[in-house]
Short mmCIF file of C-alpha atoms in Angstrom, two decimals:
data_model
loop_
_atom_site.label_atom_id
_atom_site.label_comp_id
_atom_site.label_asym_id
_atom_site.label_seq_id
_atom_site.Cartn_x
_atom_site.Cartn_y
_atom_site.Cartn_z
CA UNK A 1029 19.15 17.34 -31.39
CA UNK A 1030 20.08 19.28 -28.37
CA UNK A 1031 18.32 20.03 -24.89
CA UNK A 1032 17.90 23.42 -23.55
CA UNK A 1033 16.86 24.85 -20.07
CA UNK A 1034 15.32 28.41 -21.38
CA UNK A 1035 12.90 30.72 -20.71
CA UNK A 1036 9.56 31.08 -22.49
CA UNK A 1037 9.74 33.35 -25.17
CA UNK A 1038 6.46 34.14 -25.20
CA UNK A 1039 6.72 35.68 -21.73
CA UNK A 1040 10.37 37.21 -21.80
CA UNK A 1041 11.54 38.90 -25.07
CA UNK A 1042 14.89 38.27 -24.33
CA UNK A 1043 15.22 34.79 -22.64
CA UNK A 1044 18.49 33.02 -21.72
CA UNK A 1045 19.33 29.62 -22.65
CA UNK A 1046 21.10 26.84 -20.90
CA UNK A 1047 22.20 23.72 -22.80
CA UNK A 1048 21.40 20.59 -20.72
CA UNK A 1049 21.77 16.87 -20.98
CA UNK A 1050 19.10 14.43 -21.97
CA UNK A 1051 19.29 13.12 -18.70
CA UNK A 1052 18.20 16.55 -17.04
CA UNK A 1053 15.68 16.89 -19.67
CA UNK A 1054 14.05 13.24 -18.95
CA UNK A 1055 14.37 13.63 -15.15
CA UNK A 1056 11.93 17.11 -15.89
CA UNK A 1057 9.37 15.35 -17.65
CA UNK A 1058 9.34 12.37 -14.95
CA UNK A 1059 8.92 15.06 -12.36
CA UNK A 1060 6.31 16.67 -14.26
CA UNK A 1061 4.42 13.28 -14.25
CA UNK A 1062 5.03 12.53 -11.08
CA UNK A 1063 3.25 15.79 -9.66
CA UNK A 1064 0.78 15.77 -12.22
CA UNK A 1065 -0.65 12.21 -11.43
CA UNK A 1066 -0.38 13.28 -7.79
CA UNK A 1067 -2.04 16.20 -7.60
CA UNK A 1068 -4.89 13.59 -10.00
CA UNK A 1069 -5.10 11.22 -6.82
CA UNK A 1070 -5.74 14.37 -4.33
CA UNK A 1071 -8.21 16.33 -6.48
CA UNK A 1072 -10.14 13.04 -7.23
CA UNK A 1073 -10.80 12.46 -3.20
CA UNK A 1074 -11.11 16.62 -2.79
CA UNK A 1075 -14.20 15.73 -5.50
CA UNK A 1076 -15.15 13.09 -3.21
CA UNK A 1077 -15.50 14.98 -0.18
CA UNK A 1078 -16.84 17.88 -1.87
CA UNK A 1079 -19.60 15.80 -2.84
CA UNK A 1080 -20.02 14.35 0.30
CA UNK A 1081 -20.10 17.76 1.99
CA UNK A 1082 -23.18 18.70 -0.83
CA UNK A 1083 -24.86 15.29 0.53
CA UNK A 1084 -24.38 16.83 4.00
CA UNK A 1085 -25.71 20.31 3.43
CA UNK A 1086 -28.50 18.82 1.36
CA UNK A 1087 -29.76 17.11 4.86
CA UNK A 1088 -29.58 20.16 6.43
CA UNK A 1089 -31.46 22.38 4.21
CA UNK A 1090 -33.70 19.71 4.20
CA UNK A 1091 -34.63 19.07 7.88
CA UNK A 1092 -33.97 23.05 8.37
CA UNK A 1093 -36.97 23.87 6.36
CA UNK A 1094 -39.15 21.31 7.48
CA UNK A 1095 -38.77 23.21 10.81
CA UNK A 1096 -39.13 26.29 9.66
CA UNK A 1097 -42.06 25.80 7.14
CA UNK A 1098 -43.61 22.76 8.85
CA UNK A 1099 -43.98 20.89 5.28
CA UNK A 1100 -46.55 18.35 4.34
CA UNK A 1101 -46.82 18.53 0.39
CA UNK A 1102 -46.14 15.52 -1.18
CA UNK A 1103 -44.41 17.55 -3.61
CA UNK A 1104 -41.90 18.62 -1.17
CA UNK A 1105 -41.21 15.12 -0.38
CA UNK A 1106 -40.87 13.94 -3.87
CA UNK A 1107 -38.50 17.00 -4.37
CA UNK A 1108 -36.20 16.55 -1.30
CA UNK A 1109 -35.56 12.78 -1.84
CA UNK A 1110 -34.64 13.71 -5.66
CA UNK A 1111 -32.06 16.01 -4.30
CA UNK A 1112 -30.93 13.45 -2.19
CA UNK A 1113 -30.85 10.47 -4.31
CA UNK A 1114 -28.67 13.27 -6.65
CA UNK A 1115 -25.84 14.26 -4.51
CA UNK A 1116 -25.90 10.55 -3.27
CA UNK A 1117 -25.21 9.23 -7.00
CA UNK A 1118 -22.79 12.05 -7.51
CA UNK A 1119 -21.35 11.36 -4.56
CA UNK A 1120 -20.85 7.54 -5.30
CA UNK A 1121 -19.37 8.22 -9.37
CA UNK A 1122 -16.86 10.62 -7.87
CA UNK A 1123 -16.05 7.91 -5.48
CA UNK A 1124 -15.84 5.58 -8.60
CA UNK A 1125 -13.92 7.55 -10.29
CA UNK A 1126 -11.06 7.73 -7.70
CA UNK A 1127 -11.14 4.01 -7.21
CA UNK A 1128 -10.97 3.39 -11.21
CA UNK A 1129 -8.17 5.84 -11.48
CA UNK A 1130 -6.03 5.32 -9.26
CA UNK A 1131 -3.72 2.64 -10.50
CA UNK A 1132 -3.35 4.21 -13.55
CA UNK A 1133 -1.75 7.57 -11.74
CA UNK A 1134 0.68 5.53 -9.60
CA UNK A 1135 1.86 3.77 -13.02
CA UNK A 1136 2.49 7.41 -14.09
CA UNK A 1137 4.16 8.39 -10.93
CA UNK A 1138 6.28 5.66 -10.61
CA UNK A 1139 7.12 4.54 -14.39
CA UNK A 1140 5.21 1.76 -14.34
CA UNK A 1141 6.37 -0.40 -11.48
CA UNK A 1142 3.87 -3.30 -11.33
CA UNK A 1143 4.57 -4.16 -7.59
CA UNK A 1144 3.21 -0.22 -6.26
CA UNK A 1145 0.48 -0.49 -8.45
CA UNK A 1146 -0.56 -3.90 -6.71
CA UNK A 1147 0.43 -2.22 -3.62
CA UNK A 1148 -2.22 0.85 -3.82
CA UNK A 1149 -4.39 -2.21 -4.95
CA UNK A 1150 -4.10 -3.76 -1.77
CA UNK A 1151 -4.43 -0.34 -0.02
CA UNK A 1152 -8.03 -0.40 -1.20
CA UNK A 1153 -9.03 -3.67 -0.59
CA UNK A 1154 -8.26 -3.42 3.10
CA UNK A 1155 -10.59 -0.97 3.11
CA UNK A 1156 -13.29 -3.00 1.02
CA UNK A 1157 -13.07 -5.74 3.25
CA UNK A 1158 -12.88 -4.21 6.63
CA UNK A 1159 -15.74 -2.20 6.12
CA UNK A 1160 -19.31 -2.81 5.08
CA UNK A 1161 -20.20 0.75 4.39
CA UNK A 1162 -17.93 0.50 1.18
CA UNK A 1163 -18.56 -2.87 -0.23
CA UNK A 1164 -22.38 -1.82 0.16
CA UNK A 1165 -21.93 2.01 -1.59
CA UNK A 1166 -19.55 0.12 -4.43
CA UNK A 1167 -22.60 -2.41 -4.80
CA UNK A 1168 -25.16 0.56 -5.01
CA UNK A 1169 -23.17 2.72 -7.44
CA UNK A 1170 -23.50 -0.24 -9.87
CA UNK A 1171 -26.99 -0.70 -9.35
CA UNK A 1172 -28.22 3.07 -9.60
CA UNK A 1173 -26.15 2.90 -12.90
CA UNK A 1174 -28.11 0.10 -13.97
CA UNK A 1175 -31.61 0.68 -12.83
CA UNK A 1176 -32.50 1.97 -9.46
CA UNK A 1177 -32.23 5.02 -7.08
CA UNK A 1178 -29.79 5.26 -3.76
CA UNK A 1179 -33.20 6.02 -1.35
CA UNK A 1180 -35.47 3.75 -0.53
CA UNK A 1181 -37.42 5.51 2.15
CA UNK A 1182 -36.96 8.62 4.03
CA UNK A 1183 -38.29 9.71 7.71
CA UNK A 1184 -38.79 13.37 9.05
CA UNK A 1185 -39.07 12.93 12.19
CA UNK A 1186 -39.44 15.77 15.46
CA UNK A 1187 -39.49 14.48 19.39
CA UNK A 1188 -37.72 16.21 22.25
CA UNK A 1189 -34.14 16.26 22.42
CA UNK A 1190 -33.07 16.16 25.94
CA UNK A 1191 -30.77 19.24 25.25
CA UNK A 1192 -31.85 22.07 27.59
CA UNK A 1193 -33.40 19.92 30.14
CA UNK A 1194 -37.02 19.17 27.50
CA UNK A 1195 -37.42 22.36 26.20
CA UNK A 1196 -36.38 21.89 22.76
CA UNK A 1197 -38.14 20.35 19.84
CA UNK A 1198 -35.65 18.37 17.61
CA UNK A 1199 -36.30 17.88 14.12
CA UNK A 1200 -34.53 14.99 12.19
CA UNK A 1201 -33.88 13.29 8.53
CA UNK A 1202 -33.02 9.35 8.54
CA UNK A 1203 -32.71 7.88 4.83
CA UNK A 1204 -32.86 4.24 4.46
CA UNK A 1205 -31.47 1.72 2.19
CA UNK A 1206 -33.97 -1.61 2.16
CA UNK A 1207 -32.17 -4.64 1.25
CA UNK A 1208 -35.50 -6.71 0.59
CA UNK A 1209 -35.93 -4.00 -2.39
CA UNK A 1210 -32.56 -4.95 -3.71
CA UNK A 1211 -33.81 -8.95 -3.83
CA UNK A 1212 -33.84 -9.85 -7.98
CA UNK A 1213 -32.16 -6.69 -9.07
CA UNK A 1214 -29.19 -7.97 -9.79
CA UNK A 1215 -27.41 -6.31 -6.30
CA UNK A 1216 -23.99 -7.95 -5.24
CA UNK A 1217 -24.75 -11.16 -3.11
CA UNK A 1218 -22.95 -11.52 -0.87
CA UNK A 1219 -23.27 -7.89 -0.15
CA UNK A 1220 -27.10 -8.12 -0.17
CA UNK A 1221 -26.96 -10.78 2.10
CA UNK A 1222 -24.28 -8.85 4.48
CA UNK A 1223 -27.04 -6.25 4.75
CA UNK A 1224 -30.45 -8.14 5.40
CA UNK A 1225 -28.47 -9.73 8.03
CA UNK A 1226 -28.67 -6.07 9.43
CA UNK A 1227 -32.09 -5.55 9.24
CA UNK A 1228 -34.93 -4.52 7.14
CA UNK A 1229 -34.26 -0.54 6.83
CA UNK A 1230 -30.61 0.32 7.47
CA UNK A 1231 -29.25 3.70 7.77
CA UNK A 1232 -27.67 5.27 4.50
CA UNK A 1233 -25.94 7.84 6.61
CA UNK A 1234 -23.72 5.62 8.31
CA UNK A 1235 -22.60 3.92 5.58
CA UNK A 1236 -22.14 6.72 3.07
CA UNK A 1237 -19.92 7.97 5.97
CA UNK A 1238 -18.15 4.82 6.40
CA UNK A 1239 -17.55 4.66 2.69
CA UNK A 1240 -16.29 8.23 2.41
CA UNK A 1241 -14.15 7.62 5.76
CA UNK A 1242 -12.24 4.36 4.02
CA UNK A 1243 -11.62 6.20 0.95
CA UNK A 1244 -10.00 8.81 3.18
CA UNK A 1245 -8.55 6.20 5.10
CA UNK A 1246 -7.17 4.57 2.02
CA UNK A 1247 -5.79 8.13 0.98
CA UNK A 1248 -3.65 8.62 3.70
CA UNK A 1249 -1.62 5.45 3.02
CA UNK A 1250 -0.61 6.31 -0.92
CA UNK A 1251 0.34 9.57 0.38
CA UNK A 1252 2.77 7.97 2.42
CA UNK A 1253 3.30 5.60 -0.72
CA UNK A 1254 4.17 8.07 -2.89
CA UNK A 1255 5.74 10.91 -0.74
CA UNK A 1256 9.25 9.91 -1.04
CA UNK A 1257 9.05 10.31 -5.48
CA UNK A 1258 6.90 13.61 -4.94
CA UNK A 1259 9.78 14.43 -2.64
CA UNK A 1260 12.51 13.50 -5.53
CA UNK A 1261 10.49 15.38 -8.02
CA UNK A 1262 10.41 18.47 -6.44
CA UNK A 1263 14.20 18.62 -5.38
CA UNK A 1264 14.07 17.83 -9.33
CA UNK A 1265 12.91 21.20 -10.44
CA UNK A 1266 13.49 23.39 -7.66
CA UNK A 1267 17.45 22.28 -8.63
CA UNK A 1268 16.97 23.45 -12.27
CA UNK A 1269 15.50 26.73 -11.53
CA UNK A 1270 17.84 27.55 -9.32
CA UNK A 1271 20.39 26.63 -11.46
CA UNK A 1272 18.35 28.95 -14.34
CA UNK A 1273 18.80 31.62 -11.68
CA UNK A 1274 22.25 31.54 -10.85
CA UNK A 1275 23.07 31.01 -14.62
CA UNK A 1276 20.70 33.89 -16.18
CA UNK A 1277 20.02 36.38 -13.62
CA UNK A 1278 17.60 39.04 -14.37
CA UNK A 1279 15.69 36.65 -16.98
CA UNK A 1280 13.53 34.39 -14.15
CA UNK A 1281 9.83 34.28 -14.06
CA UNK A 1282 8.05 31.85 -12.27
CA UNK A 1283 5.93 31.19 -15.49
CA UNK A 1284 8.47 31.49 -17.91
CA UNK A 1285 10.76 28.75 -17.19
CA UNK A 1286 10.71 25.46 -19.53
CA UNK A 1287 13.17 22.51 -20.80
CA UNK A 1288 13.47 22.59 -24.50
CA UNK A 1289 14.01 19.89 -27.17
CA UNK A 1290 14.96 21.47 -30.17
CA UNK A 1291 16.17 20.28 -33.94
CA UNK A 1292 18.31 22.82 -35.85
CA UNK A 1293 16.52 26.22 -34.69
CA UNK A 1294 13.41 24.58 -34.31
CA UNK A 1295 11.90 23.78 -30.29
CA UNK A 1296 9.97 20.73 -30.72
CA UNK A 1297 8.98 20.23 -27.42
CA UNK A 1298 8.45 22.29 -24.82
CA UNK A 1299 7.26 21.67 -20.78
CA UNK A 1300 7.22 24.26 -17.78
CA UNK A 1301 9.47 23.89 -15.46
CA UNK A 1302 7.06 25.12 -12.54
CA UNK A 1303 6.03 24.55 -8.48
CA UNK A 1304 2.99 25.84 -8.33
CA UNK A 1305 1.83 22.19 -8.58
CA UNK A 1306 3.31 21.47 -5.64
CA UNK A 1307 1.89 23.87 -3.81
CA UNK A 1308 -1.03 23.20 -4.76
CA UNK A 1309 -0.68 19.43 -3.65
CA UNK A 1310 0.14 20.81 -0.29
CA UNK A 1311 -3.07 22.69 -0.31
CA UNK A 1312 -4.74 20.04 -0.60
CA UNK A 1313 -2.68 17.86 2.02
CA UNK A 1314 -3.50 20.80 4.46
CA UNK A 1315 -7.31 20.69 3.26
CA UNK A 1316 -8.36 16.94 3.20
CA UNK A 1317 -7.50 15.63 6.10
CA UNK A 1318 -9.17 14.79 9.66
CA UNK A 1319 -11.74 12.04 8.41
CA UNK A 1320 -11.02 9.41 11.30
CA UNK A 1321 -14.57 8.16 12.82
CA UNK A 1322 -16.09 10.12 9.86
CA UNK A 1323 -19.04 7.54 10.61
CA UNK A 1324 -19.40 8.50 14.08
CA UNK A 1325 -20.17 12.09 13.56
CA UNK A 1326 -22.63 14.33 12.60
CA UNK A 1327 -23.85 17.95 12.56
CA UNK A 1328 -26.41 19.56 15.02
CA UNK A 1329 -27.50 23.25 15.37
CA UNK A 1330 -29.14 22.44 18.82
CA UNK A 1331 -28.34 25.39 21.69
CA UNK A 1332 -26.33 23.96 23.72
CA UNK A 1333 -25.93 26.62 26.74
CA UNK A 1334 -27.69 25.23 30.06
CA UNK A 1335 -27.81 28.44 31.70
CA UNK A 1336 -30.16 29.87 29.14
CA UNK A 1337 -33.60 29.97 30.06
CA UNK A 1338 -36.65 30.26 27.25
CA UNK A 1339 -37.54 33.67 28.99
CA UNK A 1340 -34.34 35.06 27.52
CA UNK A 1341 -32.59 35.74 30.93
CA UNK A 1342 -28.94 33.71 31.81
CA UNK A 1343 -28.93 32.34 35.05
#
């Protein structure tokens, strides 16, 4: 059996081969992993946010056309809290789904070392604890799975804002969670009683965004977790193909490049030897990022300019 840093054959005709040690070979597949399961966390919280930013935009469109078209169907109604109870329950399985899979890609990334995966553990259950937000939307995901629907009530409202002196008419959308609907369903407890000590309708914006901002939160401390073996990785391959390089000029593509197990003539196994995954990880990095006080914001498309007056002259 013998190891073999080579070229692709299906890409280059004419590919150059490099005999390497089963050590090399091992440390390409752990690299491999390591990026791989990475890149898993990052795109499992990009899903997150992308569903949150649907949830967002939903509200918008929402409270946008309720201004424009002035809306008093019941249809309407029924319609927009469907789409909202939709992106809210796709928002809260993608959530899920990032919680649930998360230990298993740092046992991946770092060979199954029982103390990180207790330590990303722990990373999530500070958030769980400090904030009620995400005990409340990990209570609700289970019971919309089981029987229910995220909304419980939903007000458009309109008043003045204040923004331009009085002069402007501001349309809103508050969706409520009610905890006394939640009594006998078979809701967390101790959660249930967390939230009637709140009150009788409580805001599902704020804690959908508090939620969304501990998950972020949370994200932010296995990158630091696991940058030092992404780190590793990558010096990992960007080593070998420079070695392939140096050692078979003319014969590099950025696709082409794999480590080879082979028996007699035979490969048997075959992985790229690539860093587009790591770029793309960075993308991502660059991308998700900035969700501190994620509960204390939110959108407005009010005019803001004081010197504008409604007869269309600046003064």
């Amino acid at each position: 059996m013998t190891y073999e840093l080579c070229a692709n054959s299906a890409v280059l005709a004419s590919p150059g081969v490099i005999e390497i040690d089963k050590e090399t070979f091992d440390s390409v597949i752990h690299a491999r992993r390591v990026i791989s399961d990475t890149v898993s966390i990052e795109q499992k919280l990009d899903f997150v946010l992308s569903n949150m930013l649907e949830l967002e935009m939903a509200m918008v469109q929402i409270t946008t056309e309720q201004m424009l078209y002035d809306y008093d169907e019941r249809n309407w109604f029924d319609e927009s809290r469907d789409l909202l109870n939709r992106k809210i329950m796709n928002l809260l399985s993608a959530g899920r789904s990032y919680i649930d899979a998360l230990p298993h890609h740092i046992n991946g990334i770092f060979s199954r070392d029982h103390q990180k995966t207790l330590d990303a553990r722990k990373i999530l259950s500070e958030q769980y604890d400090s904030r009620l937000g995400y005990r409340a939307m990990e209570a609700l995901r289970n019971y919309v799975q089981h029987q229910g629907l995220p909304v419980h009530g939903a007000t458009h409202g309109r008043g003045r804002s204040g923004v331009l002196g009085s002069t402007q008419q501001q349309y809103t959308l508050d969706i409520w969670l009610k905890p006394d609907e939640l009594c006998g369903t078979g809701f967390k407890a101790k959660v249930l009683a967390e939230l009637k000590i709140v009150g009788n309708r409580i805001d599902l914006k704020y804690l959908i965004r508090d939620y969304v901002e501990g998950l972020a939160v949370a994200n932010e401390k296995i990158r630091y977790l696991v940058k030092e073996e992404v780190g590793n990785a990558q010096i990992v391959i960007e080593a070998l193909l420079k070695r392939y390089i140096e050692e078979c000029p003319g014969k590099y593509s950025d696709i082409a490049v794999i480590v080879a197990r082979t028996e007699g003539a035979v490969q048997v196994e075959s992985h790229g030897v690539l860093l587009d995954p790591f770029k793309y990880w960075a993308r991502l990095l660059r991308k998700n990022r900035g969700y501190t006080n994620l509960r204390r914001r939110f959108v407005t498309t009010a005019a803001t300019d004081k010197a504008f007056t409604l007869s269309g002259s600046i003064g």
